[in-house]
mmCIF file of C-alpha atoms in Angstrom:
data_model
loop_
_atom_site.group_PDB
_atom_site.id
_atom_site.type_symbol
_atom_site.label_atom_id
_atom_site.label_comp_id
_atom_site.label_asym_id
_atom_site.label_seq_id
_atom_site.Cartn_x
_atom_site.Cartn_y
_atom_site.Cartn_z
ATOM 1 C CA MET Z 1 97.470 33.092 146.163
ATOM 2 C CA ARG Z 2 93.857 33.312 145.060
ATOM 3 C CA THR Z 3 91.217 30.624 145.579
ATOM 4 C CA ALA Z 4 88.518 29.922 142.998
ATOM 5 C CA ASP Z 5 84.848 29.281 143.736
ATOM 6 C CA ALA Z 6 83.347 25.970 142.590
ATOM 7 C CA THR Z 7 80.602 27.612 140.529
ATOM 8 C CA GLY Z 8 80.130 28.638 136.902
ATOM 9 C CA PRO Z 9 83.384 28.679 134.942
ATOM 10 C CA GLU Z 10 85.235 27.662 138.102
ATOM 11 C CA ALA Z 11 83.867 24.116 137.814
ATOM 12 C CA LEU Z 12 86.872 23.085 135.716
ATOM 13 C CA PRO Z 13 89.534 24.436 138.103
ATOM 14 C CA GLU Z 14 87.864 22.753 141.054
ATOM 15 C CA ALA Z 15 87.675 19.442 139.186
ATOM 16 C CA LEU Z 16 91.353 19.742 138.245
ATOM 17 C CA ARG Z 17 92.284 20.661 141.812
ATOM 18 C CA GLN Z 18 90.674 17.471 143.094
ATOM 19 C CA ILE Z 19 92.390 15.331 140.462
ATOM 20 C CA LEU Z 20 95.849 16.875 140.817
ATOM 21 C CA THR Z 21 95.996 17.042 144.606
ATOM 22 C CA ARG Z 22 94.922 13.413 145.026
ATOM 23 C CA ARG Z 23 97.705 11.948 142.927
ATOM 24 C CA ARG Z 24 101.447 11.677 143.339
ATOM 25 C CA PRO Z 25 103.252 13.247 140.372
ATOM 26 C CA ALA Z 26 105.813 11.059 138.635
ATOM 27 C CA ASP Z 27 109.273 12.077 137.522
ATOM 28 C CA GLU Z 28 111.649 10.655 134.934
ATOM 29 C CA ALA Z 29 115.150 9.350 135.528
ATOM 30 C CA SER Z 30 117.171 12.467 136.213
ATOM 31 C CA ASP Z 31 120.853 11.517 136.242
ATOM 32 C CA GLY Z 32 122.669 14.829 136.471
ATOM 33 C CA ALA Z 33 119.617 16.806 135.355
ATOM 34 C CA SER Z 34 119.080 20.359 136.579
ATOM 35 C CA PRO Z 35 115.780 20.906 138.440
ATOM 36 C CA ALA Z 36 113.401 23.469 136.956
ATOM 37 C CA ALA Z 37 109.740 24.422 137.198
ATOM 38 C CA VAL Z 38 107.073 25.994 135.003
ATOM 39 C CA LEU Z 39 103.615 27.391 135.602
ATOM 40 C CA VAL Z 40 100.812 26.126 133.357
ATOM 41 C CA PRO Z 41 98.472 29.143 133.484
ATOM 42 C CA LEU Z 42 94.763 28.842 132.720
ATOM 43 C CA GLN Z 43 92.484 31.810 132.154
ATOM 44 C CA HIS Z 44 88.737 32.025 131.440
ATOM 45 C CA HIS Z 45 87.281 34.672 129.170
ATOM 46 C CA ASP Z 46 84.847 34.981 126.274
ATOM 47 C CA GLY Z 47 83.033 31.883 127.496
ATOM 48 C CA ARG Z 48 85.971 29.493 127.197
ATOM 49 C CA TRP Z 49 89.157 28.416 128.930
ATOM 50 C CA HIS Z 50 92.572 29.320 127.543
ATOM 51 C CA VAL Z 51 96.095 28.066 128.218
ATOM 52 C CA ILE Z 52 98.583 30.931 128.469
ATOM 53 C CA LEU Z 53 101.994 30.370 126.873
ATOM 54 C CA ASN Z 54 104.752 32.584 125.604
ATOM 55 C CA VAL Z 55 107.069 32.703 122.620
ATOM 56 C CA ARG Z 56 110.651 32.865 123.816
ATOM 57 C CA SER Z 57 112.751 35.698 122.486
ATOM 58 C CA GLU Z 58 115.767 35.271 120.222
ATOM 59 C CA THR Z 59 118.062 36.610 122.941
ATOM 60 C CA VAL Z 60 117.555 33.888 125.569
ATOM 61 C CA GLY Z 61 120.266 31.305 126.024
ATOM 62 C CA GLU Z 62 118.205 28.219 125.180
ATOM 63 C CA HIS Z 63 115.049 27.316 123.227
ATOM 64 C CA LYS Z 64 115.099 30.544 121.211
ATOM 65 C CA GLY Z 65 111.811 31.338 119.475
ATOM 66 C CA GLU Z 66 110.020 28.306 120.892
ATOM 67 C CA VAL Z 67 106.581 28.253 122.488
ATOM 68 C CA ALA Z 68 106.910 27.593 126.211
ATOM 69 C CA PHE Z 69 105.319 27.915 129.603
ATOM 70 C CA PRO Z 70 106.796 30.548 131.925
ATOM 71 C CA GLY Z 71 109.436 29.034 134.162
ATOM 72 C CA GLY Z 72 113.092 28.341 134.764
ATOM 73 C CA ARG Z 73 115.678 26.627 136.901
ATOM 74 C CA LEU Z 74 115.356 26.163 140.653
ATOM 75 C CA GLU Z 75 117.240 28.789 142.664
ATOM 76 C CA PRO Z 76 118.560 28.357 146.237
ATOM 77 C CA ALA Z 77 116.076 30.942 147.537
ATOM 78 C CA ASP Z 78 113.058 29.032 146.161
ATOM 79 C CA ALA Z 79 111.138 27.216 148.902
ATOM 80 C CA ASP Z 80 109.964 24.519 146.472
ATOM 81 C CA MET Z 81 109.064 23.909 142.844
ATOM 82 C CA VAL Z 82 105.805 25.842 143.123
ATOM 83 C CA ALA Z 83 107.667 28.867 144.466
ATOM 84 C CA CYS Z 84 110.153 28.543 141.605
ATOM 85 C CA ALA Z 85 107.372 28.444 138.996
ATOM 86 C CA LEU Z 86 105.608 31.459 140.503
ATOM 87 C CA ARG Z 87 108.826 33.482 140.775
ATOM 88 C CA GLU Z 88 109.796 32.782 137.189
ATOM 89 C CA THR Z 89 106.277 33.618 135.973
ATOM 90 C CA TRP Z 90 106.455 36.948 137.788
ATOM 91 C CA GLU Z 91 109.857 37.690 136.248
ATOM 92 C CA GLU Z 92 108.878 36.631 132.714
ATOM 93 C CA MET Z 93 105.256 37.720 132.404
ATOM 94 C CA GLY Z 94 104.549 40.101 135.270
ATOM 95 C CA ILE Z 95 101.975 37.796 136.878
ATOM 96 C CA ARG Z 96 102.129 38.292 140.645
ATOM 97 C CA PRO Z 97 102.370 35.061 142.687
ATOM 98 C CA GLU Z 98 99.488 36.136 144.925
ATOM 99 C CA ASP Z 99 97.229 36.442 141.865
ATOM 100 C CA VAL Z 100 97.638 32.790 140.878
ATOM 101 C CA ASP Z 101 95.223 30.148 142.174
ATOM 102 C CA VAL Z 102 97.466 27.061 142.303
ATOM 103 C CA LEU Z 103 95.571 23.865 141.434
ATOM 104 C CA GLY Z 104 98.282 21.214 141.663
ATOM 105 C CA PRO Z 105 101.249 19.516 139.967
ATOM 106 C CA LEU Z 106 101.626 17.542 136.762
ATOM 107 C CA ASP Z 107 104.266 14.872 136.138
ATOM 108 C CA ALA Z 108 107.828 16.076 135.659
ATOM 109 C CA VAL Z 109 109.357 15.887 132.180
ATOM 110 C CA MET Z 110 112.911 15.927 130.845
ATOM 111 C CA THR Z 111 114.056 18.438 128.251
ATOM 112 C CA ARG Z 112 116.670 17.861 125.567
ATOM 113 C CA THR Z 113 118.834 20.402 127.403
ATOM 114 C CA ASN Z 114 118.904 18.129 130.494
ATOM 115 C CA TYR Z 115 116.419 19.918 132.737
ATOM 116 C CA LEU Z 116 113.929 17.973 134.844
ATOM 117 C CA VAL Z 117 110.901 20.261 134.695
ATOM 118 C CA TRP Z 118 108.142 20.223 137.307
ATOM 119 C CA PRO Z 119 104.886 21.780 136.026
ATOM 120 C CA THR Z 120 102.289 23.408 138.288
ATOM 121 C CA VAL Z 121 98.797 24.262 137.014
ATOM 122 C CA GLY Z 122 97.272 27.558 138.128
ATOM 123 C CA VAL Z 123 94.454 29.955 137.253
ATOM 124 C CA VAL Z 124 95.092 33.605 136.394
ATOM 125 C CA PRO Z 125 92.159 36.043 136.707
ATOM 126 C CA HIS Z 126 90.722 37.900 133.729
ATOM 127 C CA PRO Z 127 91.243 40.618 132.777
ATOM 128 C CA TYR Z 128 94.923 40.694 133.637
ATOM 129 C CA ALA Z 129 97.598 43.105 132.464
ATOM 130 C CA PHE Z 130 100.458 40.839 131.426
ATOM 131 C CA ALA Z 131 103.825 42.587 131.482
ATOM 132 C CA PRO Z 132 106.174 40.289 129.546
ATOM 133 C CA ASN Z 133 109.905 40.780 129.955
ATOM 134 C CA ALA Z 134 111.069 41.689 126.445
ATOM 135 C CA ARG Z 135 114.487 40.131 127.044
ATOM 136 C CA GLU Z 136 112.870 36.723 127.508
ATOM 137 C CA VAL Z 137 109.407 36.849 125.929
ATOM 138 C CA ALA Z 138 108.629 37.825 122.339
ATOM 139 C CA ALA Z 139 104.847 37.295 122.540
ATOM 140 C CA VAL Z 140 102.077 35.961 124.777
ATOM 141 C CA ILE Z 141 99.754 33.282 123.357
ATOM 142 C CA GLU Z 142 96.242 32.497 124.578
ATOM 143 C CA ALA Z 143 95.414 29.008 123.285
ATOM 144 C CA PRO Z 144 91.707 28.033 123.559
ATOM 145 C CA VAL Z 145 91.435 24.694 125.340
ATOM 146 C CA ASP Z 146 88.470 23.535 123.260
ATOM 147 C CA GLU Z 147 90.515 23.983 120.078
ATOM 148 C CA LEU Z 148 93.456 22.065 121.538
ATOM 149 C CA LEU Z 149 91.072 19.204 122.336
ATOM 150 C CA GLU Z 150 89.771 19.001 118.765
ATOM 151 C CA PRO Z 151 90.802 16.003 116.627
ATOM 152 C CA GLY Z 152 93.752 16.993 114.504
ATOM 153 C CA ALA Z 153 95.137 19.566 116.919
ATOM 154 C CA ALA Z 154 97.681 17.031 118.182
ATOM 155 C CA ARG Z 155 100.289 15.381 115.981
ATOM 156 C CA HIS Z 156 101.770 12.108 117.223
ATOM 157 C CA GLU Z 157 104.860 10.310 115.988
ATOM 158 C CA ALA Z 158 107.244 7.630 117.213
ATOM 159 C CA ARG Z 159 111.003 7.776 116.693
ATOM 160 C CA VAL Z 160 113.620 5.083 117.219
ATOM 161 C CA MET Z 161 116.433 6.529 119.316
ATOM 162 C CA PRO Z 162 120.139 5.642 118.866
ATOM 163 C CA ASP Z 163 119.951 3.242 121.819
ATOM 164 C CA GLY Z 164 117.095 1.339 120.142
ATOM 165 C CA THR Z 165 114.325 2.621 122.380
ATOM 166 C CA VAL Z 166 111.166 4.091 120.875
ATOM 167 C CA ARG Z 167 110.326 7.642 121.897
ATOM 168 C CA LYS Z 168 106.778 8.863 121.367
ATOM 169 C CA ARG Z 169 106.418 12.543 120.570
ATOM 170 C CA VAL Z 170 103.490 14.899 120.385
ATOM 171 C CA ALA Z 171 103.084 18.404 118.983
ATOM 172 C CA TYR Z 172 100.154 20.817 118.874
ATOM 173 C CA VAL Z 173 99.188 23.338 116.240
ATOM 174 C CA CYS Z 174 98.015 26.644 117.714
ATOM 175 C CA GLY Z 175 97.313 29.220 115.029
ATOM 176 C CA ASP Z 176 100.644 29.975 113.378
ATOM 177 C CA HIS Z 177 102.584 28.335 116.191
ATOM 178 C CA LEU Z 178 103.775 24.762 116.717
ATOM 179 C CA ILE Z 179 104.021 23.592 120.321
ATOM 180 C CA PHE Z 180 106.504 20.735 120.689
ATOM 181 C CA GLY Z 181 109.028 19.142 123.030
ATOM 182 C CA ALA Z 182 108.588 19.286 126.793
ATOM 183 C CA THR Z 183 105.935 21.999 126.478
ATOM 184 C CA ALA Z 184 103.796 19.703 124.314
ATOM 185 C CA TRP Z 185 104.248 16.791 126.737
ATOM 186 C CA ILE Z 186 103.107 18.998 129.604
ATOM 187 C CA LEU Z 187 100.179 20.285 127.561
ATOM 188 C CA GLU Z 188 99.185 16.715 126.683
ATOM 189 C CA GLN Z 189 99.023 15.868 130.390
ATOM 190 C CA LEU Z 190 96.853 18.883 131.140
ATOM 191 C CA LEU Z 191 94.437 18.188 128.289
ATOM 192 C CA GLY Z 192 94.136 14.572 129.384
ATOM 193 C CA PHE Z 193 93.052 15.631 132.859
ATOM 194 C CA ILE Z 194 90.663 18.233 131.448
ATOM 195 C CA ALA Z 195 89.081 15.611 129.206
ATOM 196 C CA GLN Z 196 88.412 13.349 132.182
ATOM 197 C CA SER Z 197 87.072 16.133 134.406
ATOM 198 C CA PRO Z 198 83.364 15.386 135.049
ATOM 199 C CA ASP Z 199 80.525 17.883 134.720
ATOM 200 C CA THR Z 200 82.716 20.761 133.582
ATOM 201 C CA GLY Z 201 81.609 20.954 129.990
ATOM 202 C CA GLY Z 202 85.166 20.167 128.899
ATOM 203 C CA ALA Z 203 86.650 23.564 128.169
ATOM 204 C CA ALA Z 204 83.586 25.723 128.790
#
């Protein structure tokens, strides 16, 4: 895995590394949930930071056509959740594990399909020749962080669930795409940490 320098555009990754490695990530109640992991890839180019996501193909078993981070379920051969996220990212997008500078974990989130997903934030160098697996990935999206932080990019709503509890939901508009569900919850975490990162110029 690569290691970033704490200068220039690398100020944000180093600030995130300090924040993420000094906290203990939380997880939700996971009765019978299947463990899974995703990579939250960041990439700097054209003077700004971008979050890399993909649009799932129409041939995958679940979440067809949705915007997602690369990832999948934990396999017996995976050493841990980070290894799972890196393996799945390699399989889905052709990003080699050794090319990712891992910064640290975010809190785990539950999906509607009963997966407990552990996100790991990492930096991918630029330029990089993504090689998406056409069976799983229909398109790669580069979402500028500064645009995601703008007022109006996030849509919040609260829904009353059948058991009477109130569930808060968030979604993000990214060009022609709507980011929702677990991916949006993970993205909300990341943007919150970016917003509190000192002396990084936000998304610069």
